[in-house]
């Protein structure tokens, strides 16, 4: 029998209060990452809620969220620290009049510009460090991350190692566009985040848009789930589903509109590429709508999310 | 939960390509102690997060976990629990499975099962006619027939060289990005000015950049169905060379698809056995189209991009509907993949599905030996 006041259960409830409905396995993994003080690598398709998890975790813990958005060409100066050359030059000019300037005068912590990684390990209070889309960064950058992820420290040659005062919770996300190195993976706990089940997605949409009609939410989410089985180049994620339900709610607050034209007009919320838009025409939409509707989803939603 | 059982479980995971060191093993034990064995669901979730490092392992986990800790719940797959350590050996398990399949498919098996209920079950796998699996990749046959796996050191060296050469010939694709390089083709004005700040505003050190190029990603899919039994070993050896020299991702398939890239990087004489173990439990026949669809939609979903190379090593015999293969290949091409089909025969396959789909292929080349690969290198650019 599961213990209700288990730490991972408490964390799950905190996340739910912060607006993120995590399944028990994910909550356990997030709790474990804290317990073992290990970074958590989350992989999954775009739009399944990887970034949202870090945001919700920060909110749930009342921690500061520090975000490092990775991109090709990201380097140390943008990710960790950079010397504030302007201030250093000014200090040199000021001290020139007073006598000899020593190297230690200008290579001090106060002349260091903190970028996200250094900012995260310099926090005195709780902090969530989100390293978003790490697969977009270059492989060389991964090697630099190893020290931060394993030791929670950054070595500045002129100053030595700066250790974290308060171990941050680190969440790395990846869309899997390239294979990450084994060294990086070994330092992290791993979780594959898939698209939510029907019941869970309905619960998510209900939590996000409580004013939407229950029938509308159920029908739309089922439709989106069926759409995900199509051969799309960009499968709609949860965020797209939420956008669509919001749009439909404003148009027809009761249920999915019968008029295909209205549905086609709102498809831009779900389909983000030209090919996908051509693939899902009125006929395909009608067939998706005609698939058997799952009854009683609303009743099982609560059970599925508890 | 005795720690010895956890150690056995970790050993099983390692056999399936998981990278688990002592640190991970200790973490798993400490989590079990911390959470308590009564909260199995939480323990399993925590172990999964510790043990898995990539999606392939994540997907494999439920099967291995259930098979080890709850063998009674497992139906139709290899049961690996409730046995002593030697009997959990993968080779043994695979052999047992195929022996069972052979016995079940034999017309006389029903009668024999009654007649020999009290006798020790030893005869089935010892009879030559019964040692074959009924469709699917036959581990038993592959393990007994080692001819295709006997390689001279100079042949292995040549294969590695060929793989290196072919990879070098795969034309790098220029991307829109520029990357720092010294010297370079273009002045990186932003970095030059940034660098000058440290020198009082004097741009003394110019920063340069070059256009970034990427070699195409390579995916190799090897058919390990029964009809490819005598050729699969060679194809896998070739795939292994490319996995090492070109960072190729390697998959095997017959009715299902499984990634074996991690196994390809291991220096072990038992790679073939492990691949057989990974594919054990698959049914008979070959579902090339379904496997290609699975490859497209899940395994390589995010990594297929313009100019990715997908090499399929298969004889083209497909049990899916003939149109399915063409549709699967067309879907792959829509994602920008360039497709090459390697067949083990001299002539191209004549199966209906293959002939219909041939127009989607960039090249269709024989691959029965090193000479074929040598000849193919000029076609693979």
XYZ file of C-alpha atoms in Angstrom:
687
model
C 0.000 0.000 0.000
C 1.295 3.445 -0.923
C 1.970 5.806 1.945
C 0.014 8.997 1.477
C 2.483 11.295 3.207
C 5.450 9.952 1.276
C 7.864 12.725 0.239
C 7.316 12.180 -3.479
C 3.569 12.323 -2.938
C 3.945 15.612 -1.092
C 6.060 16.942 -3.945
C 3.456 15.819 -6.437
C 0.793 17.698 -4.584
C 2.981 20.809 -4.435
C 3.498 20.579 -8.170
C -0.239 20.214 -8.672
C -0.800 23.364 -6.608
C 1.728 25.098 -8.859
C -0.343 24.032 -11.865
C 1.635 21.001 -13.026
C 0.012 17.571 -12.934
C 2.888 15.132 -12.714
C 2.394 11.400 -12.792
C 3.694 9.438 -9.773
C 6.792 8.213 -11.610
C 7.841 11.711 -12.587
C 7.247 13.000 -9.073
C 9.393 10.189 -7.686
C 12.170 11.022 -10.118
C 12.097 14.714 -9.222
C 12.146 13.851 -5.533
C 15.025 11.436 -6.111
C 17.037 14.097 -7.916
C 16.784 16.243 -4.809
C 17.511 13.363 -2.494
C 20.626 12.240 -4.361
C 21.574 15.801 -5.356
C 21.824 14.751 -8.963
C 20.748 16.709 -12.044
C 17.689 15.447 -13.871
C 17.767 15.012 -17.629
C 14.316 15.034 -19.187
C 13.904 14.026 -22.793
C 10.767 14.068 -24.855
C 9.065 15.629 -27.821
C 8.560 19.351 -27.925
C 5.495 20.469 -26.003
C 5.140 17.634 -23.511
C 5.892 19.810 -20.489
C 9.620 19.551 -19.845
C 10.271 23.227 -19.357
C 6.988 23.673 -17.547
C 8.134 21.134 -14.962
C 11.120 23.278 -13.985
C 8.962 26.371 -13.803
C 6.370 24.604 -11.684
C 9.042 23.122 -9.433
C 10.509 26.556 -8.774
C 7.059 27.874 -8.004
C 6.203 24.925 -5.772
C 9.402 25.250 -3.765
C 9.394 29.016 -3.689
C 12.806 28.857 -5.329
C 14.423 31.192 -7.790
C 14.352 29.894 -11.349
C 17.536 30.464 -13.311
C 17.204 29.542 -16.944
C 19.953 28.858 -19.436
C 18.520 28.589 -22.916
C 20.983 26.619 -25.014
C 21.705 27.314 -28.654
C 24.356 26.550 -31.199
C 27.513 28.504 -30.465
C 26.741 28.987 -26.758
C 30.016 29.543 -24.974
C 31.423 29.968 -21.511
C 31.086 33.746 -21.543
C 27.355 33.489 -22.181
C 26.666 30.537 -19.925
C 28.892 30.884 -16.871
C 30.790 34.113 -16.376
C 32.641 36.926 -18.070
C 35.042 39.500 -16.726
C 33.605 42.974 -16.637
C 36.344 44.546 -18.719
C 34.856 48.009 -18.601
C 34.916 48.086 -14.820
C 38.372 46.566 -14.731
C 39.742 49.285 -17.024
C 38.092 51.949 -14.962
C 39.596 50.498 -11.793
C 43.025 50.434 -13.414
C 42.730 54.088 -14.461
C 41.601 55.080 -10.957
C 44.410 53.235 -9.258
C 47.096 54.399 -11.669
C 47.193 57.739 -9.921
C 47.544 56.115 -6.500
C 50.460 53.870 -7.287
C 51.171 50.447 -8.737
C 48.204 48.384 -9.888
C 48.334 44.705 -8.956
C 46.677 41.897 -10.871
C 44.700 40.837 -7.810
C 43.129 44.284 -7.690
C 41.161 43.740 -10.854
C 40.645 39.968 -10.883
C 38.235 39.881 -8.004
C 34.752 38.453 -7.689
C 33.184 41.906 -7.917
C 34.515 42.276 -11.454
C 32.874 39.054 -12.551
C 29.664 39.209 -14.547
C 27.495 36.323 -13.482
C 25.791 34.396 -16.249
C 23.105 31.757 -15.504
C 25.348 28.910 -14.334
C 27.366 31.035 -11.958
C 24.236 32.831 -10.892
C 22.638 29.496 -9.959
C 25.514 28.236 -7.849
C 25.922 31.607 -6.152
C 22.408 31.613 -4.751
C 22.043 31.637 -1.003
C 18.510 30.292 -1.083
C 16.803 27.470 -2.970
C 17.255 27.624 -6.694
C 16.127 25.665 -9.733
C 18.560 25.757 -12.629
C 16.904 24.982 -15.946
C 19.319 24.124 -18.752
C 16.843 24.146 -21.574
C 17.292 22.271 -24.859
C 20.808 21.159 -24.081
C 20.871 19.205 -27.341
C 21.013 22.491 -29.224
C 24.338 23.451 -27.647
C 27.618 22.271 -29.119
C 29.294 19.125 -27.887
C 32.183 21.172 -26.516
C 29.793 22.984 -24.237
C 28.619 19.691 -22.786
C 32.159 19.025 -21.620
C 32.136 22.283 -19.729
C 28.824 21.426 -18.104
C 30.289 18.270 -16.589
C 32.088 20.141 -13.828
C 28.990 22.114 -12.925
C 26.746 19.060 -12.911
C 29.072 16.743 -11.021
C 30.719 19.073 -8.512
C 28.388 22.061 -8.485
C 31.349 24.308 -8.957
C 32.856 26.525 -11.632
C 36.558 27.028 -11.986
C 37.684 30.526 -12.898
C 41.404 30.346 -13.645
C 42.127 33.728 -12.036
C 40.110 33.018 -8.888
C 40.034 29.260 -8.415
C 36.938 27.140 -7.950
C 33.669 28.709 -6.930
C 31.555 26.150 -5.108
C 27.815 26.287 -4.747
C 26.645 27.723 -1.443
C 23.303 26.038 -1.840
C 23.056 23.051 -4.193
C 20.599 24.043 -6.911
C 18.079 21.642 -8.372
C 19.219 21.168 -11.924
C 16.869 20.161 -14.719
C 18.200 19.618 -18.217
C 15.800 19.235 -21.084
C 16.425 17.788 -24.514
C 14.289 17.190 -27.556
C 16.642 14.473 -28.734
C 17.723 16.251 -31.904
C 21.203 14.896 -31.285
C 22.673 12.264 -29.039
C 24.077 13.668 -25.826
C 27.398 12.345 -24.620
C 27.548 9.366 -22.289
C 29.525 11.440 -19.791
C 26.708 13.945 -19.474
C 24.064 11.257 -19.260
C 25.920 9.367 -16.556
C 25.886 12.392 -14.298
C 22.144 12.769 -14.525
C 19.037 10.922 -13.566
C 16.896 10.303 -16.603
C 13.234 10.584 -17.395
C 11.493 10.231 -20.732
C 8.433 12.414 -20.785
C 5.805 11.182 -23.186
C 2.562 12.735 -24.317
C 0.005 12.443 -21.538
C -2.733 9.848 -21.554
C -6.230 10.970 -22.438
C -7.415 11.200 -18.846
C -4.323 13.073 -17.735
C -4.493 15.519 -20.596
C -8.149 16.214 -19.849
C -7.188 16.893 -16.243
C -4.404 19.225 -17.380
C -6.705 21.153 -19.665
C -9.366 21.388 -16.969
C -6.849 22.688 -14.483
C -5.576 25.280 -16.940
C -8.968 26.342 -18.326
C -11.488 25.672 -15.573
C -14.115 27.827 -17.251
C -14.284 25.586 -20.355
C -17.248 23.262 -20.654
C -16.519 19.682 -19.644
C -17.901 18.225 -22.888
C -15.846 20.614 -24.976
C -12.669 19.703 -23.100
C -13.243 15.973 -23.445
C -14.103 16.125 -27.130
C -11.252 18.416 -28.038
C -8.633 16.469 -26.117
C -9.791 13.216 -27.670
C -9.570 14.835 -31.059
C -6.043 16.052 -30.362
C -5.025 12.607 -29.151
C -6.284 11.107 -32.407
C -4.517 13.822 -34.370
C -1.233 12.855 -32.729
C -1.500 9.424 -34.350
C -1.418 11.017 -37.788
C 1.801 11.278 -39.739
C 2.559 14.879 -38.810
C 5.905 16.560 -39.043
C 5.218 18.515 -35.861
C 2.982 16.685 -33.432
C 0.912 19.081 -31.327
C 1.964 19.191 -27.696
C 0.048 20.089 -24.560
C 0.603 23.806 -25.048
C -0.952 23.606 -28.515
C -3.863 21.624 -27.143
C -4.443 24.296 -24.482
C -4.315 27.042 -27.099
C -6.847 25.194 -29.212
C -9.273 24.571 -26.382
C -9.009 28.248 -25.396
C -9.776 29.260 -28.971
C -12.719 26.872 -29.195
C -14.018 27.978 -25.829
C -14.221 31.516 -27.093
C -16.037 30.426 -30.239
C -18.346 27.688 -28.990
C -18.428 27.291 -25.258
C -20.498 24.068 -25.210
C -18.936 21.451 -27.458
C -16.870 20.892 -30.576
C -18.496 22.799 -33.444
C -20.206 20.731 -36.128
C -19.077 23.110 -38.826
C -15.783 21.899 -40.286
C -15.028 25.406 -41.478
C -14.858 26.670 -37.907
C -12.591 23.815 -36.899
C -10.351 24.368 -39.891
C -10.087 28.019 -38.966
C -8.742 27.172 -35.530
C -6.341 24.473 -36.657
C -3.514 26.985 -36.713
C -3.343 26.509 -32.944
C -2.433 22.853 -33.425
C -0.661 22.507 -36.743
C 2.460 24.579 -37.152
C 3.813 23.543 -40.527
C 2.532 23.963 -44.045
C 2.753 20.246 -44.820
C 0.715 19.327 -41.773
C -1.875 21.912 -42.669
C -2.222 20.402 -46.144
C -2.355 16.883 -44.734
C -5.292 17.597 -42.429
C -8.041 18.667 -44.780
C -11.785 18.724 -44.145
C -12.210 15.072 -45.087
C -9.427 13.927 -42.759
C -10.860 16.090 -40.010
C -14.270 14.545 -40.422
C -12.785 11.060 -40.176
C -10.917 12.019 -37.026
C -14.134 13.339 -35.562
C -16.082 10.224 -36.489
C -13.804 7.857 -34.586
C -15.591 6.269 -31.622
C -15.752 8.573 -28.679
C -14.471 7.287 -25.363
C -17.297 7.420 -22.903
C -16.928 8.130 -19.248
C -13.585 9.822 -19.534
C -14.682 12.594 -17.248
C -15.556 10.127 -14.539
C -12.189 8.437 -14.674
C -10.219 11.634 -14.898
C -10.093 12.197 -11.182
C -8.970 8.657 -10.487
C -6.268 8.880 -13.103
C -4.759 11.999 -11.655
C -4.853 10.998 -8.017
C 14.798 -7.601 -1.082
C 18.267 -9.073 -0.615
C 21.050 -7.022 -2.125
C 22.190 -10.074 -4.054
C 18.950 -9.932 -6.046
C 19.556 -6.289 -6.854
C 23.050 -7.131 -8.013
C 21.612 -9.858 -10.231
C 19.113 -7.406 -11.626
C 21.865 -4.900 -12.375
C 23.803 -7.661 -14.122
C 20.749 -8.381 -16.256
C 20.455 -4.712 -17.156
C 24.120 -4.602 -18.121
C 23.604 -7.587 -20.378
C 20.968 -5.569 -22.168
C 23.286 -2.662 -22.837
C 22.616 -0.473 -19.787
C 25.654 1.421 -18.568
C 25.612 0.846 -14.843
C 28.578 1.284 -12.573
C 29.063 0.702 -8.887
C 27.768 4.183 -8.130
C 24.437 3.491 -9.801
C 24.185 0.124 -8.098
C 24.752 1.735 -4.716
C 22.207 4.427 -5.509
C 19.630 1.765 -6.361
C 20.255 -0.044 -3.098
C 20.115 3.109 -1.051
C 16.834 4.153 -2.685
C 15.330 0.756 -1.943
C 16.352 1.116 1.688
C 15.162 4.709 1.883
C 11.769 4.176 0.304
C 11.144 0.721 1.634
C 10.351 -2.310 -0.449
C 6.644 -2.088 0.286
C 6.411 0.994 -1.920
C 7.404 -0.899 -4.985
C 5.983 1.529 -7.509
C 8.110 4.357 -6.192
C 11.195 2.172 -5.962
C 10.712 1.021 -9.546
C 10.303 4.609 -10.764
C 13.425 5.683 -8.889
C 15.455 2.768 -10.205
C 14.315 3.513 -13.705
C 15.545 7.099 -13.398
C 18.899 5.888 -12.095
C 19.441 3.021 -14.517
C 18.196 4.471 -17.795
C 20.237 6.972 -19.737
C 18.465 7.077 -23.050
C 15.129 6.392 -24.598
C 15.996 2.911 -25.802
C 16.684 1.852 -22.240
C 13.601 3.677 -20.984
C 11.431 1.665 -23.333
C 13.152 -1.608 -22.556
C 12.834 -1.143 -18.801
C 9.252 -2.350 -18.132
C 9.878 -5.628 -19.914
C 13.111 -6.311 -18.031
C 11.764 -5.192 -14.691
C 8.605 -7.223 -14.938
C 10.465 -10.209 -16.311
C 12.894 -10.221 -13.417
C 10.783 -9.259 -10.433
C 7.364 -10.477 -11.549
C 7.905 -13.394 -13.910
C 4.423 -14.678 -13.153
C 2.921 -11.633 -14.858
C 4.947 -12.058 -18.025
C 3.365 -13.920 -20.899
C 4.901 -14.824 -24.177
C 8.344 -13.376 -23.497
C 11.518 -14.678 -21.984
C 11.026 -15.396 -18.316
C 14.185 -14.463 -16.548
C 13.244 -14.661 -12.922
C 12.820 -17.438 -10.454
C 15.858 -19.171 -11.838
C 19.392 -19.538 -10.633
C 22.062 -17.278 -12.079
C 23.442 -19.659 -14.746
C 19.962 -20.314 -16.104
C 19.385 -16.564 -16.427
C 22.141 -16.520 -19.005
C 20.738 -14.849 -22.094
C 21.990 -17.483 -24.476
C 20.335 -20.155 -22.406
C 17.104 -18.180 -22.200
C 17.013 -17.596 -25.936
C 17.763 -21.234 -26.670
C 15.019 -22.314 -24.294
C 12.583 -19.976 -25.937
C 13.297 -21.232 -29.414
C 13.231 -24.809 -28.262
C 9.802 -24.176 -26.765
C 8.625 -22.551 -29.978
C 9.901 -25.471 -32.016
C 8.246 -27.967 -29.731
C 4.970 -26.100 -29.790
C 4.944 -25.918 -33.582
C 5.796 -29.564 -34.074
C 2.741 -31.681 -35.076
C 3.795 -34.455 -32.761
C 4.438 -32.156 -29.856
C 1.025 -32.521 -28.283
C 1.249 -36.282 -28.217
C 4.841 -36.180 -27.019
C 4.035 -33.804 -24.241
C 1.674 -36.352 -22.737
C 3.970 -39.245 -23.357
C 7.044 -37.621 -21.906
C 5.511 -35.631 -19.122
C 7.609 -37.418 -16.548
C 10.760 -37.565 -18.603
C 13.385 -34.818 -18.396
C 12.842 -32.183 -21.112
C 16.104 -32.588 -22.925
C 15.316 -34.126 -26.251
C 13.639 -31.240 -28.069
C 16.662 -29.052 -28.522
C 18.963 -31.948 -29.230
C 17.131 -33.198 -32.294
C 18.508 -31.552 -35.395
C 15.133 -30.995 -36.981
C 13.699 -29.320 -33.915
C 16.503 -26.931 -33.132
C 15.102 -24.324 -35.481
C 12.825 -21.516 -34.544
C 9.496 -21.195 -36.311
C 10.106 -17.908 -38.082
C 11.819 -14.820 -36.779
C 15.496 -14.476 -36.010
C 16.739 -17.823 -34.941
C 19.242 -17.489 -32.171
C 19.886 -21.195 -32.114
C 20.905 -21.419 -35.732
C 22.936 -18.250 -35.665
C 24.891 -19.415 -32.674
C 25.669 -22.766 -34.193
C 26.592 -21.481 -37.600
C 29.643 -19.330 -37.025
C 30.925 -19.253 -40.610
C 29.724 -15.769 -41.371
C 31.291 -14.494 -38.193
C 34.793 -15.789 -38.744
C 36.940 -12.856 -39.705
C 40.644 -12.599 -40.245
C 42.286 -9.619 -38.554
C 43.272 -8.138 -41.928
C 39.660 -8.368 -43.118
C 38.455 -6.592 -40.015
C 41.071 -3.922 -40.552
C 39.969 -3.494 -44.138
C 36.330 -3.250 -43.114
C 37.155 -0.530 -40.598
C 39.154 1.320 -43.241
C 36.327 1.042 -45.742
C 33.853 2.371 -43.207
C 36.164 5.286 -42.455
C 36.641 5.999 -46.152
C 32.940 5.821 -46.939
C 32.122 8.067 -44.014
C 34.691 10.565 -45.226
C 33.070 10.500 -48.640
C 29.628 11.318 -47.277
C 29.390 14.891 -48.358
C 29.268 17.304 -45.419
C 26.296 19.586 -45.484
C 26.913 23.286 -44.914
C 24.597 24.738 -42.318
C 23.510 28.338 -41.977
C 25.608 28.728 -38.843
C 29.084 30.106 -38.502
C 31.494 28.929 -35.871
C 34.640 30.453 -34.389
C 37.830 29.367 -36.105
C 41.349 30.709 -36.202
C 42.108 31.400 -39.017
C 38.718 31.656 -40.662
C 36.920 32.908 -43.730
C 34.952 35.747 -42.226
C 35.726 38.352 -39.597
C 33.628 37.860 -36.496
C 32.985 41.499 -35.752
C 31.062 40.956 -32.541
C 33.748 38.799 -30.969
C 36.525 41.052 -32.221
C 34.937 44.076 -30.609
C 34.150 42.099 -27.457
C 37.754 40.974 -27.275
C 38.974 44.526 -27.749
C 37.256 45.601 -24.512
C 39.924 43.750 -22.547
C 42.585 45.722 -24.430
C 41.223 49.162 -23.808
C 39.140 49.247 -26.942
C 41.977 48.466 -29.365
C 40.941 45.682 -31.766
C 44.341 44.031 -31.722
C 43.194 40.426 -31.905
C 40.779 39.709 -34.722
C 38.346 36.838 -34.263
C 37.447 34.772 -37.312
C 34.780 32.295 -38.180
C 34.059 29.611 -40.753
C 30.825 28.173 -42.013
C 29.800 25.179 -39.993
C 29.359 21.907 -41.839
C 27.803 18.699 -40.624
C 28.295 15.218 -41.876
C 24.986 13.519 -42.558
C 23.623 11.324 -39.827
C 23.729 7.662 -40.655
C 21.121 5.099 -39.656
C 21.559 1.424 -40.502
C 18.639 -0.969 -40.273
C 19.493 -4.646 -40.499
C 16.900 -7.278 -41.237
C 17.506 -10.226 -38.901
C 14.528 -12.317 -39.928
C 14.881 -15.966 -40.808
C 15.236 -15.333 -44.507
C 18.291 -13.193 -43.722
C 19.723 -15.701 -41.300
C 22.858 -16.440 -43.270
C 23.508 -12.799 -44.208
C 22.581 -10.902 -41.056
C 25.882 -11.642 -39.329
C 27.844 -9.986 -42.116
C 25.477 -7.012 -42.265
C 25.782 -6.566 -38.518
C 29.546 -6.669 -38.757
C 29.406 -3.945 -41.390
C 26.974 -1.982 -39.267
C 29.290 -2.321 -36.311
C 32.159 -0.867 -38.314
C 30.023 2.135 -39.255
C 28.775 2.555 -35.703
C 32.348 2.884 -34.577
C 33.814 4.859 -37.446
C 30.873 7.026 -38.431
C 28.775 7.176 -35.264
C 25.948 5.396 -37.053
C 22.859 4.345 -35.145
C 22.122 0.695 -35.757
C 18.753 -1.026 -35.563
C 17.725 -4.622 -36.109
C 14.265 -5.676 -37.123
C 11.990 -8.392 -38.280
C 8.509 -8.039 -36.830
C 9.653 -5.361 -34.414
C 12.425 -2.858 -34.369
C 15.133 -2.631 -31.716
C 18.122 -0.352 -31.464
C 21.430 -2.090 -30.879
C 23.851 0.831 -31.205
C 25.098 0.452 -27.643
C 25.904 -3.214 -28.243
C 27.796 -2.314 -31.397
C 30.241 -0.243 -29.407
C 31.172 -3.086 -27.117
C 34.241 -5.136 -27.730
C 32.756 -8.462 -26.942
C 32.663 -11.748 -28.736
C 29.128 -12.170 -27.443
C 27.623 -9.248 -29.332
C 25.827 -11.612 -31.674
C 24.291 -13.468 -28.753
C 23.177 -10.255 -27.157
C 21.584 -9.085 -30.369
C 19.778 -12.379 -30.575
C 18.615 -11.880 -27.013
C 17.378 -8.387 -27.779
C 15.360 -9.683 -30.679
C 14.113 -12.780 -28.873
C 10.397 -12.961 -28.383
C 9.645 -11.493 -31.772
C 7.186 -13.422 -33.879
C 7.797 -14.980 -37.279
C 8.013 -13.220 -40.603
C 9.273 -9.794 -41.480
C 7.347 -6.551 -41.241
C 9.677 -4.150 -42.978
C 7.088 -1.440 -43.563
C 5.842 -1.491 -39.977
C 9.403 -1.376 -38.683
C 10.276 1.543 -40.946
C 7.209 3.386 -39.695
C 8.257 2.698 -36.107
C 11.721 3.942 -36.941
C 10.325 7.110 -38.461
C 7.800 7.903 -35.777
C 9.588 6.968 -32.604
C 13.201 5.879 -32.743
C 14.644 8.455 -35.111
C 11.802 10.913 -34.986
C 13.785 13.922 -33.825
C 17.052 13.066 -35.518
C 15.973 12.504 -39.082
C 16.723 15.629 -41.005
C 17.725 16.768 -44.436
C 20.410 14.562 -45.954
C 20.269 11.929 -43.229
C 21.299 8.603 -44.698
C 19.162 5.557 -44.006
C 20.625 2.253 -45.095
C 18.389 -0.783 -45.030
C 20.024 -4.219 -45.234
C 17.312 -6.651 -46.200
C 16.252 -9.173 -48.801
C 12.987 -7.284 -49.259
C 10.611 -10.068 -48.231
C 7.860 -8.300 -46.363
C 4.680 -9.672 -44.831
C 3.010 -6.263 -44.686
C 0.744 -5.206 -47.530
C 2.795 -4.410 -50.669
C 1.794 -0.732 -50.663
C 2.891 -0.229 -47.063
C 6.584 -0.435 -47.853
C 6.329 2.224 -50.532
C 4.379 4.486 -48.190
C 6.894 3.987 -45.400
C 9.807 4.818 -47.684
C 7.980 7.832 -49.066
C 7.369 9.067 -45.526
C 11.069 8.714 -44.801
C 11.938 10.655 -47.929
C 9.538 13.405 -46.978
C 11.612 13.886 -43.848
C 14.662 14.429 -46.039
C 16.263 11.008 -45.617
C 18.268 9.578 -48.492
C 17.616 5.880 -48.745
C 19.935 3.109 -49.811
C 18.915 -0.524 -49.874
C 21.516 -3.249 -49.492
C 20.419 -6.697 -50.556
C 22.381 -9.886 -49.925
C 21.728 -11.326 -53.380
C 23.423 -10.559 -56.673
C 20.293 -9.198 -58.247
C 17.851 -6.784 -56.655
C 14.994 -8.356 -54.685
C 11.947 -9.279 -56.737
C 9.341 -9.173 -53.990
C 6.273 -7.172 -55.002
C 6.564 -4.749 -52.102
C 10.156 -4.011 -52.952
C 9.644 -3.531 -56.685
C 6.804 -1.101 -55.991
C 8.939 0.846 -53.546
C 12.125 0.889 -55.536
C 11.509 4.323 -57.010
C 11.859 5.803 -53.513
C 15.400 4.517 -53.166
C 18.462 6.473 -54.082
C 20.458 3.314 -54.633
C 19.960 -0.403 -54.441
C 23.229 -2.245 -53.950
C 24.317 -5.823 -53.323
C 26.061 -6.530 -50.042
C 27.212 -10.082 -49.658
C 30.873 -9.562 -48.924
C 33.676 -7.092 -48.539
C 34.099 -6.846 -52.296
C 30.543 -5.518 -52.574
C 31.187 -2.907 -49.950
C 34.391 -1.936 -51.723
C 32.446 -1.500 -54.943
C 29.645 0.362 -53.183
C 31.894 3.028 -51.706
C 31.822 5.032 -54.929
C 28.024 5.082 -54.949
C 27.690 6.219 -51.355
C 28.294 9.926 -51.268
